CSV table of C-alpha atoms in Angstrom, one decimal:
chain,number,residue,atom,x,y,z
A,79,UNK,CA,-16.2,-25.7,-6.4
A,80,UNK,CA,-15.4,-22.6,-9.2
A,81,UNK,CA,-15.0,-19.4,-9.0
A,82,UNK,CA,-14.2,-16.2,-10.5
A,83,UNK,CA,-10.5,-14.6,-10.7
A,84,UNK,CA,-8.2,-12.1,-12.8
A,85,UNK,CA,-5.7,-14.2,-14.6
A,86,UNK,CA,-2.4,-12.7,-15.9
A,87,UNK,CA,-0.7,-14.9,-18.5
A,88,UNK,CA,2.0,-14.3,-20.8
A,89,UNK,CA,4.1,-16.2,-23.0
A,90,UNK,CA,6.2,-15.6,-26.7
A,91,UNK,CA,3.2,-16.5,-28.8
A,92,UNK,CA,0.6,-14.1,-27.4
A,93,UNK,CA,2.6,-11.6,-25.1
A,94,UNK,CA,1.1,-10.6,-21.9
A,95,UNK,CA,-2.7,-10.9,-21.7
A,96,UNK,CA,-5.5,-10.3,-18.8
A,97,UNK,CA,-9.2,-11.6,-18.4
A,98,UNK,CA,-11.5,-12.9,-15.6
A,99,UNK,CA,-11.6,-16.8,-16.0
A,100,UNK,CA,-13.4,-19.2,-13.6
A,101,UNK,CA,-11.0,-21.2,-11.9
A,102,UNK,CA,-11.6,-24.6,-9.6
A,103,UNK,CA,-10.3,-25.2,-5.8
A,104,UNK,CA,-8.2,-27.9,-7.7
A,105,UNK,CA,-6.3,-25.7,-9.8
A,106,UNK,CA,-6.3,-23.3,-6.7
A,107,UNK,CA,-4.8,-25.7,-4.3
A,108,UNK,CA,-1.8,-26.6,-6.7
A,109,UNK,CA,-0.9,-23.4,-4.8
A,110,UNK,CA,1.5,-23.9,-1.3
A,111,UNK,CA,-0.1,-23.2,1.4
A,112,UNK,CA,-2.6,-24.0,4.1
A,113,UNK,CA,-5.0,-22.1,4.7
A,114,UNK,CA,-7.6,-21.7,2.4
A,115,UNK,CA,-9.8,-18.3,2.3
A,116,UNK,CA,-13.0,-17.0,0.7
A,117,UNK,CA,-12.0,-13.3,0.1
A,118,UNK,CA,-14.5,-10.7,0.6
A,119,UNK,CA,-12.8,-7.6,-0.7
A,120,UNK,CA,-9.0,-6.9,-1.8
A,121,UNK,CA,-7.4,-3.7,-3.3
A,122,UNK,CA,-5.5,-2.2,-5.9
A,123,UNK,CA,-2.1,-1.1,-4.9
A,124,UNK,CA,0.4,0.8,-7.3
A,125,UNK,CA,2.2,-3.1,-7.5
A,126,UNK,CA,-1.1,-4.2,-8.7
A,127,UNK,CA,-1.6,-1.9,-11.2
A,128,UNK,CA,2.6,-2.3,-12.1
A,129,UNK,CA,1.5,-5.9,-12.7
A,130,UNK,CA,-2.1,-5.6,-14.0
A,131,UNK,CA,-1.2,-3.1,-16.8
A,132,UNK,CA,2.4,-5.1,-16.9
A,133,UNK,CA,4.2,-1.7,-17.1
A,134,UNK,CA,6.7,-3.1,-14.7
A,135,UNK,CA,8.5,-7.0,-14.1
A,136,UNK,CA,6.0,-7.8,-11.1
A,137,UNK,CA,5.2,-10.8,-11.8
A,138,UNK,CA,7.4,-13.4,-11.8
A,139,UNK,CA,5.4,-17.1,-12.4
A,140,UNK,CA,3.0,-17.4,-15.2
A,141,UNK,CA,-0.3,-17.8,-15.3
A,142,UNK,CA,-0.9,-15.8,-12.3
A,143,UNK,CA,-4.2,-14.2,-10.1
A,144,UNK,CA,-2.8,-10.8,-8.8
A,145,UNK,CA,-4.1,-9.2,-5.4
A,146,UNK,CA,-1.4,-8.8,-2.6
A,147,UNK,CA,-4.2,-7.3,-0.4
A,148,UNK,CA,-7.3,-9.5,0.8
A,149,UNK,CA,-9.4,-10.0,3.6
A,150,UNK,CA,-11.6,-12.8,4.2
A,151,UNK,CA,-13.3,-15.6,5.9
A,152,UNK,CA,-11.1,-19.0,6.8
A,153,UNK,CA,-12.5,-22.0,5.0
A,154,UNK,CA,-10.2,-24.6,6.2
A,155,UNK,CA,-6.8,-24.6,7.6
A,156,UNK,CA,-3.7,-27.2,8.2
A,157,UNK,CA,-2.5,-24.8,10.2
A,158,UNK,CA,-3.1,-24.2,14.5
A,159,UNK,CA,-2.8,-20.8,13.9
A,160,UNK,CA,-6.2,-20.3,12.7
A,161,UNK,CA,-9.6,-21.7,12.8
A,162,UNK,CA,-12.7,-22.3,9.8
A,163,UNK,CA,-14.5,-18.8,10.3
A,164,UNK,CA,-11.7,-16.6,11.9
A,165,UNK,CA,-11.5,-13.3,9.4
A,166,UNK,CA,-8.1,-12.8,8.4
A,167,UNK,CA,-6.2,-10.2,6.8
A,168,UNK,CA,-3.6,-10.6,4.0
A,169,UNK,CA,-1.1,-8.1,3.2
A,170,UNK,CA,1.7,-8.9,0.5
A,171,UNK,CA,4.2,-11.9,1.5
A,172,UNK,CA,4.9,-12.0,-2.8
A,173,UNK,CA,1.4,-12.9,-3.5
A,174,UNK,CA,0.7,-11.5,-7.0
A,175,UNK,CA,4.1,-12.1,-8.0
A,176,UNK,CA,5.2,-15.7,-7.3
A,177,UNK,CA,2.0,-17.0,-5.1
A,178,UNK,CA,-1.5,-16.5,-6.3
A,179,UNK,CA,-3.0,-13.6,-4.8
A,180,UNK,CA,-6.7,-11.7,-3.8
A,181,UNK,CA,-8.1,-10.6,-7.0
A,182,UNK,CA,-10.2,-13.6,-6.9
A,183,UNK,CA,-13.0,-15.2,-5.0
A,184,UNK,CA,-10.9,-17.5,-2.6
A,185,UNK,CA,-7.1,-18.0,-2.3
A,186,UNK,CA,-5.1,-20.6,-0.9
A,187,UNK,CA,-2.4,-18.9,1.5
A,188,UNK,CA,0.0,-19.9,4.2
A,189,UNK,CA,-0.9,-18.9,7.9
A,190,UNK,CA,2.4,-17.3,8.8
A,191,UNK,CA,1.3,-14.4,6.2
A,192,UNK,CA,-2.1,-13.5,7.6
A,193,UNK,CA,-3.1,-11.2,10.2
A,194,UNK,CA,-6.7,-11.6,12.5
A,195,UNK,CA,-8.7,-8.5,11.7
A,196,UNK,CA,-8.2,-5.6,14.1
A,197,UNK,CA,-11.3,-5.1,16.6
A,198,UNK,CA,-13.3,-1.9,15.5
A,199,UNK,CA,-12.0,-2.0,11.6
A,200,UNK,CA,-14.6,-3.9,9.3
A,201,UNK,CA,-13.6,-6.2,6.2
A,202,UNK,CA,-14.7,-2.8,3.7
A,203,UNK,CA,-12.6,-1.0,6.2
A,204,UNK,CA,-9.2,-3.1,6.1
A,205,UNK,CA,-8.9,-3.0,2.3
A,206,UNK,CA,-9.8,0.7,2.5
A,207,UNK,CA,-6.2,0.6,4.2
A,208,UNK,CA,-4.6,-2.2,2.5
A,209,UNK,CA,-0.9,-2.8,1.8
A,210,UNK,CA,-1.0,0.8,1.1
A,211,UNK,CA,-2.2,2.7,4.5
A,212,UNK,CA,-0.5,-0.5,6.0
A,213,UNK,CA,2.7,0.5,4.7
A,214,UNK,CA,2.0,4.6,5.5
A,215,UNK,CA,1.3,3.2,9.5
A,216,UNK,CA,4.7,1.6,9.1
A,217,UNK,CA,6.6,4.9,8.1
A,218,UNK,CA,4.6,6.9,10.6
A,219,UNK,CA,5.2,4.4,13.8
A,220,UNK,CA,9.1,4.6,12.4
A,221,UNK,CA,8.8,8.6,12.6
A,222,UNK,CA,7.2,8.6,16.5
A,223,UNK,CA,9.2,5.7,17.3
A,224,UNK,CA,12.4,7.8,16.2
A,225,UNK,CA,11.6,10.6,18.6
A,226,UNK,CA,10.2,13.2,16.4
A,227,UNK,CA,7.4,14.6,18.2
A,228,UNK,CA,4.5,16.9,16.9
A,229,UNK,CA,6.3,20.4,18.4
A,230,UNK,CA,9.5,18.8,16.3
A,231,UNK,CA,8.3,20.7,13.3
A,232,UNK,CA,6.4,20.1,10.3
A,233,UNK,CA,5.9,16.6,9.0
A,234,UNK,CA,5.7,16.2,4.5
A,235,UNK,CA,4.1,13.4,2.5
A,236,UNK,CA,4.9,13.3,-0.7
A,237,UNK,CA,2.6,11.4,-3.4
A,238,UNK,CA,0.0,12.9,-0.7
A,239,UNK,CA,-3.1,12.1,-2.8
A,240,UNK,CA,-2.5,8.2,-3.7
A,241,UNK,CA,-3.3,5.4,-1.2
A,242,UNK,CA,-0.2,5.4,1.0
A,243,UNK,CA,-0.4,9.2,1.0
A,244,UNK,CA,-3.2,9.9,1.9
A,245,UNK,CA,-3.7,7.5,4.9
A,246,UNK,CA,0.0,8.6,6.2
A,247,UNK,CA,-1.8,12.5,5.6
A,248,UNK,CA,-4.6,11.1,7.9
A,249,UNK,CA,-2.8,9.5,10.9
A,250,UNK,CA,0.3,12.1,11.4
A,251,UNK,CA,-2.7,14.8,11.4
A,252,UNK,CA,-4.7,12.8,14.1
A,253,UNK,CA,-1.8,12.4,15.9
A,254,UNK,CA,-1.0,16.0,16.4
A,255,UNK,CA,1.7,16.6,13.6
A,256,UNK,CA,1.6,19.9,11.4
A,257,UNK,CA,1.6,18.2,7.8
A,258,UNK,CA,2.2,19.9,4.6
A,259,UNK,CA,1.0,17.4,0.9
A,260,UNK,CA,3.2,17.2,-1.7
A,261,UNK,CA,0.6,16.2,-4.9
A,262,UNK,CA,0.7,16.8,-8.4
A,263,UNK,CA,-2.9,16.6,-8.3
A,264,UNK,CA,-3.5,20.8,-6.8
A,265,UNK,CA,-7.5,19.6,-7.8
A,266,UNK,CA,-7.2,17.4,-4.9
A,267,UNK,CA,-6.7,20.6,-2.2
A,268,UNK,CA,-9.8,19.9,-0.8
A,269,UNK,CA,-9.6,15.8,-0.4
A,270,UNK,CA,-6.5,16.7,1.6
A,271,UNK,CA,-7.3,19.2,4.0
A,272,UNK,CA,-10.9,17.2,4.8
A,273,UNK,CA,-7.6,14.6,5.5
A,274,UNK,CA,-5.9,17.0,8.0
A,275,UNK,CA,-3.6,18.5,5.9
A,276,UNK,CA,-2.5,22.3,6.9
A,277,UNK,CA,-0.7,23.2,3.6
A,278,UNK,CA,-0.5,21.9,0.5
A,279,UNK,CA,2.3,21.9,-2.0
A,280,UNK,CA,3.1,21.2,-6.2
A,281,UNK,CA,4.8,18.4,-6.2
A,282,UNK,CA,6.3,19.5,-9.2
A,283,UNK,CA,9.0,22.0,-7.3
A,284,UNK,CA,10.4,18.4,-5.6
A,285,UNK,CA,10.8,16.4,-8.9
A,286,UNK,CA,13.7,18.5,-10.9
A,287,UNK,CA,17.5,18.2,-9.6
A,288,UNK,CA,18.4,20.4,-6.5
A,289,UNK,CA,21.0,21.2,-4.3
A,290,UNK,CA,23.0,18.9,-2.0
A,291,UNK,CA,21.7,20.7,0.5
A,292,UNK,CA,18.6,23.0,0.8
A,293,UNK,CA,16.7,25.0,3.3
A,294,UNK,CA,15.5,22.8,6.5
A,295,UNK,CA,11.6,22.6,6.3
A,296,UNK,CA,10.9,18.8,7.4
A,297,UNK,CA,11.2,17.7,10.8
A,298,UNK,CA,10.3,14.3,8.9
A,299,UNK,CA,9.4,12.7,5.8
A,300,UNK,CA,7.3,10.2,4.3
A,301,UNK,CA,8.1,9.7,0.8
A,302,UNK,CA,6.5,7.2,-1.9
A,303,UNK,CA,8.4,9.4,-5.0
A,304,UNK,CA,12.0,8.2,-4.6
A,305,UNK,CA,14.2,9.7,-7.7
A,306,UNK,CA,14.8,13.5,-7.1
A,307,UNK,CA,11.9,13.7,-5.3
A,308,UNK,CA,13.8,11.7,-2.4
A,309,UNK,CA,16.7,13.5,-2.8
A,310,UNK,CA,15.7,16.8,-2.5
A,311,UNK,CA,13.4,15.8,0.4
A,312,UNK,CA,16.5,14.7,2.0
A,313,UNK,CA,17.9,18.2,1.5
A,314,UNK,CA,15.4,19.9,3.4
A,315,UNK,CA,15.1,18.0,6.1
A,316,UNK,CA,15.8,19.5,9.3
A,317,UNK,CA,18.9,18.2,11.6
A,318,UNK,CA,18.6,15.5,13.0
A,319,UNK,CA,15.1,14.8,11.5
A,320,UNK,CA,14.3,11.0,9.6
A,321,UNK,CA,12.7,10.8,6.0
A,322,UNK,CA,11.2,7.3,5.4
A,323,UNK,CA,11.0,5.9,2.1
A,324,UNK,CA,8.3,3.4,0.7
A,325,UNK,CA,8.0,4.1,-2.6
A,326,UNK,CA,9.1,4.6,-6.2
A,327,UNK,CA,6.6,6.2,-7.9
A,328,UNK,CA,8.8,8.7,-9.9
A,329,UNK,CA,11.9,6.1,-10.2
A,330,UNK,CA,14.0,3.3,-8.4
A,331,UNK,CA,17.4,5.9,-8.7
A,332,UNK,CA,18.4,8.6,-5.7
A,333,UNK,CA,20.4,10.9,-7.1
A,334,UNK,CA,21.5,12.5,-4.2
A,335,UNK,CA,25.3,13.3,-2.2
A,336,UNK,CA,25.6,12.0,1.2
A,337,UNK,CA,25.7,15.8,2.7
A,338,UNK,CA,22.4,15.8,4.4
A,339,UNK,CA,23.3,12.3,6.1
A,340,UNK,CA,27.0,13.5,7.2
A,341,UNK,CA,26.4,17.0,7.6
A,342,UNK,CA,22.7,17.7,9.3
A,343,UNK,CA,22.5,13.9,10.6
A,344,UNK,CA,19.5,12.8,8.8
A,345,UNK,CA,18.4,9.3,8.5
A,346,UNK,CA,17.1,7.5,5.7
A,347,UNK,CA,14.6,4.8,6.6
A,348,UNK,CA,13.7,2.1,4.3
A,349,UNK,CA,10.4,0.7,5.1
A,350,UNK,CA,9.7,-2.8,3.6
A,351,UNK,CA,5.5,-4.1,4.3
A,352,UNK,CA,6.4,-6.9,2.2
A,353,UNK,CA,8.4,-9.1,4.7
A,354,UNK,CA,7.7,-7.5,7.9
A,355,UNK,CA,7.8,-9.5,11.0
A,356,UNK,CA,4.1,-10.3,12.3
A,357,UNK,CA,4.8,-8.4,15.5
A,358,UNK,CA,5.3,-5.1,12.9
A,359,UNK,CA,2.3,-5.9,11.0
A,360,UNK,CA,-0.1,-6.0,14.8
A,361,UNK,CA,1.4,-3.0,16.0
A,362,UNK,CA,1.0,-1.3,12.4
A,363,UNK,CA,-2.3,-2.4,12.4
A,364,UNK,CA,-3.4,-1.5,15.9
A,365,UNK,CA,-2.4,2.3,14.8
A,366,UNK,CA,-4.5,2.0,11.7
A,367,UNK,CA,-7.7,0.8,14.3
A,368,UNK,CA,-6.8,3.2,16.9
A,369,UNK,CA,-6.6,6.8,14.4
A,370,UNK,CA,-8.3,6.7,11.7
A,371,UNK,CA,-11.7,6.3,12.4
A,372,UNK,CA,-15.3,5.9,9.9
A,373,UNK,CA,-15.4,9.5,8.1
A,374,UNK,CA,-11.4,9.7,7.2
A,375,UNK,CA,-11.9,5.9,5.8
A,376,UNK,CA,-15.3,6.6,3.9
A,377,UNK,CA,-13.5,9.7,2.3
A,378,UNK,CA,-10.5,7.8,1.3
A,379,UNK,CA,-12.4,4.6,-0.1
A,380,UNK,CA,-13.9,3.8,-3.7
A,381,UNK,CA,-15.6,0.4,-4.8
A,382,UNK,CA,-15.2,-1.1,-7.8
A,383,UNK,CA,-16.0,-4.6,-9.3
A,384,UNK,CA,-13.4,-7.0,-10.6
A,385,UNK,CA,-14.0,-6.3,-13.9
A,386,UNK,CA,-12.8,-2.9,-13.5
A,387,UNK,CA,-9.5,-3.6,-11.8
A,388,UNK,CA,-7.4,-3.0,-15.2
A,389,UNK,CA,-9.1,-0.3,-15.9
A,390,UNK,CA,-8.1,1.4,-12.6
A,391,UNK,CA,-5.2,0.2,-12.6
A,392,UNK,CA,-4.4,1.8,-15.6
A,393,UNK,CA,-5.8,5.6,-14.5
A,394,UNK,CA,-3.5,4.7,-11.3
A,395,UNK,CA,-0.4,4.5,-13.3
A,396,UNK,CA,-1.2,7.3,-15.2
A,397,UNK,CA,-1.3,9.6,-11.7
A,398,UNK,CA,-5.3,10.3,-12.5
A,399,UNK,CA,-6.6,8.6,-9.0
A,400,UNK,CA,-6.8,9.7,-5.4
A,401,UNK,CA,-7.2,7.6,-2.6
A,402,UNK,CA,-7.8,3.7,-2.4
A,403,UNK,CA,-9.8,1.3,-4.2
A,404,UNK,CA,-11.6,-1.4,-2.9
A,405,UNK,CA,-12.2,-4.6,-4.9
A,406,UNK,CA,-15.6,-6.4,-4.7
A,407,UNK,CA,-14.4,-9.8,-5.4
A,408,UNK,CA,-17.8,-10.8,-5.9
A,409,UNK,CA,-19.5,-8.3,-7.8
């Protein structure tokens, strides 16, 4: 058996390098794991396009087939846990980085990382969602399992028109919360109020340095900016209220002072999708199936082949995309 996949390779001769080679279930299953899969669709996630345009240390074993999103059809398994023909869901677990991941026809994976698909989400719809409206449900359910309630005040997203955006945009809104979109992208008005947006906001008045503490506007936060963008988030939030962080899309630092923690009680969530317990990743998913339903998922999703991953990956990095891609494996 062969079959297609993205290869990242890099070494001191040639530097860093990409292409779509044909790769056999030998080489594949040099892999560890048991459960092999025959991927249907994956994604592109901003770690994707960090380690398809290599713009960022991602990847950490060479040669290596990126993808930390995939969903799929079981082959064969070792493993109780799962049957030949059960449709599974991947979701990150360092795949792309130091396992072989999705961007490929079939991947060899362990059974502890997958998920059974949700009832009422198809395999299109699941990498619609991906590691990136995976990881928005995981900051929401944070947010109402906190206590803030939809009469608490207004809710922000930041980064509102990227993939973990604008599925967080989508599920606060059909969940009753006011939601105001931070995006650099003011084009993208329209793509965020057919979300559920109510107002819309430059991201640009978040990303400069600010006061230690600022007028309260958030009852909570969902930010994918870190840098001053987090900070001055963190500023306006109201007391008491909970700003959960998932991203870095502006920079790793947080220049901030500890006065909104100390002084208005705010809390600073960090929300990891990497490592998360399976019970998280169910009841993440269950939100996903139970909100957002066909229209809000056809909106968000695009479709693009395999051999236009890098491509996308690049226009991603560069902040000239809006919601999430959806990779044909085998087209």
């Amino acid at each position: 058996m062969s079959f297609n996949a993205i290869i990242l390779e890099k070494d001191e001769i040639n530097g860093f390098s990409h292409s779509l080679k044909t790769i056999t279930k030998q080489q594949l299953l040099q892999q560890q794991g048991d459960t092999l899969v025959q991927i249907h669709y994956s994604s592109i996630n901003y770690k994707d396009a960090l380690a398809l345009t290599n713009k960022s240390p991602v990847v950490r074993q060479w040669p290596m087939v990126p993808g930390i999103d995939g969903v799929g059809t079981v082959i064969e398994s070792s493993s109780d846990r799962y049957q030949a023909g059960d449709t599974v869901i991947l979701n990150g677990w360092g795949c792309g980085e130091t396992h072989w991941g999705c961007l490929a026809q079939y991947a060899y994976l362990k059974s502890d990382w997958l998920i059974p698909l949700p009832q009422n989400i198809t395999p299109y719809q699941s990498m619609i969602i991906g590691t990136a409206g995976y990881t928005a449900a995981l900051c929401v359910k944070r947010i109402v399992d906190f206590g803030i309630k939809p009469q608490s005040g207004t809710v922000l997203v930041t980064g509102a028109s990227g993939g973990v955006g604008s599925v967080a945009v989508a599920l606060l809104s059909k969940l009753g919360y006011q939601v105001t979109a931070s995006t650099g992208k003011l084009t993208d008005k329209e793509y965020l109020h057919k979300l559920g947006a109510s107002n819309i906001i430059d991201s640009k008045q978040l990303k400069q340095a600010g006061k230690p503490l600022q007028k309260e506007q958030w009852s909570a936060v969902v930010d994918v900016v870190g840098s001053h963008t987090l900070a001055n988030v963190c500023a306006q939030t109201q007391y008491g209220g909970i700003v959960a962080c998932c991203g870095l899309a502006q920079g790793m630092d947080f220049p901030a002072t500890v006065a909104p923690f100390i002084l208005r009680g705010v809390t600073l969530a960090g929300i990891d999708s990497v490592m998360a317990s399976y019970d998280n990743r169910i009841a993440a998913w269950n939100l996903l199936a139970q909100y957002l339903d066909d229209k809000i998922l056809a909106h968000i999703g695009n479709t693009i082949r395999l051999d236009e991953c890098v491509d996308t990956a690049h226009n991603m990095i560069a902040g000239k995309t809006k919601g999430r891609f959806v990779v044909d494996v085998n087209k």
